[in-house]
XYZ file of C-alpha atoms in Angstrom:
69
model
C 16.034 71.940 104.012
C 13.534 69.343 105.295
C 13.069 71.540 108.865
C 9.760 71.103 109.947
C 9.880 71.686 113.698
C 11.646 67.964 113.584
C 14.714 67.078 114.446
C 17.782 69.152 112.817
C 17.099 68.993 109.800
C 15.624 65.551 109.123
C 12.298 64.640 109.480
C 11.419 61.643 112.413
C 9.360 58.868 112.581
C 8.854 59.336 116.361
C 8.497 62.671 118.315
C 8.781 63.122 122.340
C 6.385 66.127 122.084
C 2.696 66.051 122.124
C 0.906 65.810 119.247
C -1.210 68.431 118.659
C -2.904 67.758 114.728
C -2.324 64.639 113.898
C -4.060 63.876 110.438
C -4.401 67.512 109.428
C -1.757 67.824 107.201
C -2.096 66.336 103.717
C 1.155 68.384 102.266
C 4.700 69.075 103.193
C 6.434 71.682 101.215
C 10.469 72.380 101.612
C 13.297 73.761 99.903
C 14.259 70.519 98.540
C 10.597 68.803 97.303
C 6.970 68.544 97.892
C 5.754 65.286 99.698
C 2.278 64.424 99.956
C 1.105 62.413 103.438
C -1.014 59.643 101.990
C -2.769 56.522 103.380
C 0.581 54.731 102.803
C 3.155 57.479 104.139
C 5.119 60.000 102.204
C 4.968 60.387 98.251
C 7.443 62.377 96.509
C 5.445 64.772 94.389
C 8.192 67.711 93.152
C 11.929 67.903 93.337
C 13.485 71.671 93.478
C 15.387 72.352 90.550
C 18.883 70.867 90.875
C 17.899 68.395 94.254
C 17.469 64.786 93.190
C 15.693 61.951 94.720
C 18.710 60.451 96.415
C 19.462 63.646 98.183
C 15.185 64.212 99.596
C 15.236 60.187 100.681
C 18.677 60.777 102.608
C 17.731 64.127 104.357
C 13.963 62.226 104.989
C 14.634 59.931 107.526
C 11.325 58.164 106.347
C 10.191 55.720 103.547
C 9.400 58.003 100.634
C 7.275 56.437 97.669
C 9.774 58.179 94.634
C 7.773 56.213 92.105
C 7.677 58.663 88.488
C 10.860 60.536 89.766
């Protein structure tokens, strides 16, 4: 489940919280996939056996480059 801390479980494009390390993370891993946090936003890098694209971008809530997958 994409639950980083976010909200439910969906990541957001905007938080009301302060932001505390912004830049330091370079890799988010979940039950569902591995995104990497690049220059240009999120990049699908590895699906968990049995979850497919469709299901990571609609649990996201963020662009997700799913190019190779």
């Amino acid at each position: 489940d994409l639950s980083l801390g976010l909200v439910g479980s969906e990541m957001c494009k905007e938080t009301a919280l302060p932001l505390t390390g912004v830049g330091v993370i370079s890799r988010i891993i979940t039950d569902l996939c591995v995104l990497d946090i690049t220059s240009k936003g999120l990049k699908l890098v590895e699906l968990a056996p049995g979850v497919t694209k469709e299901e990571v971008l609609s649990k996201t809530g963020a662009p997700v480059d799913t190019s190779g997958f």
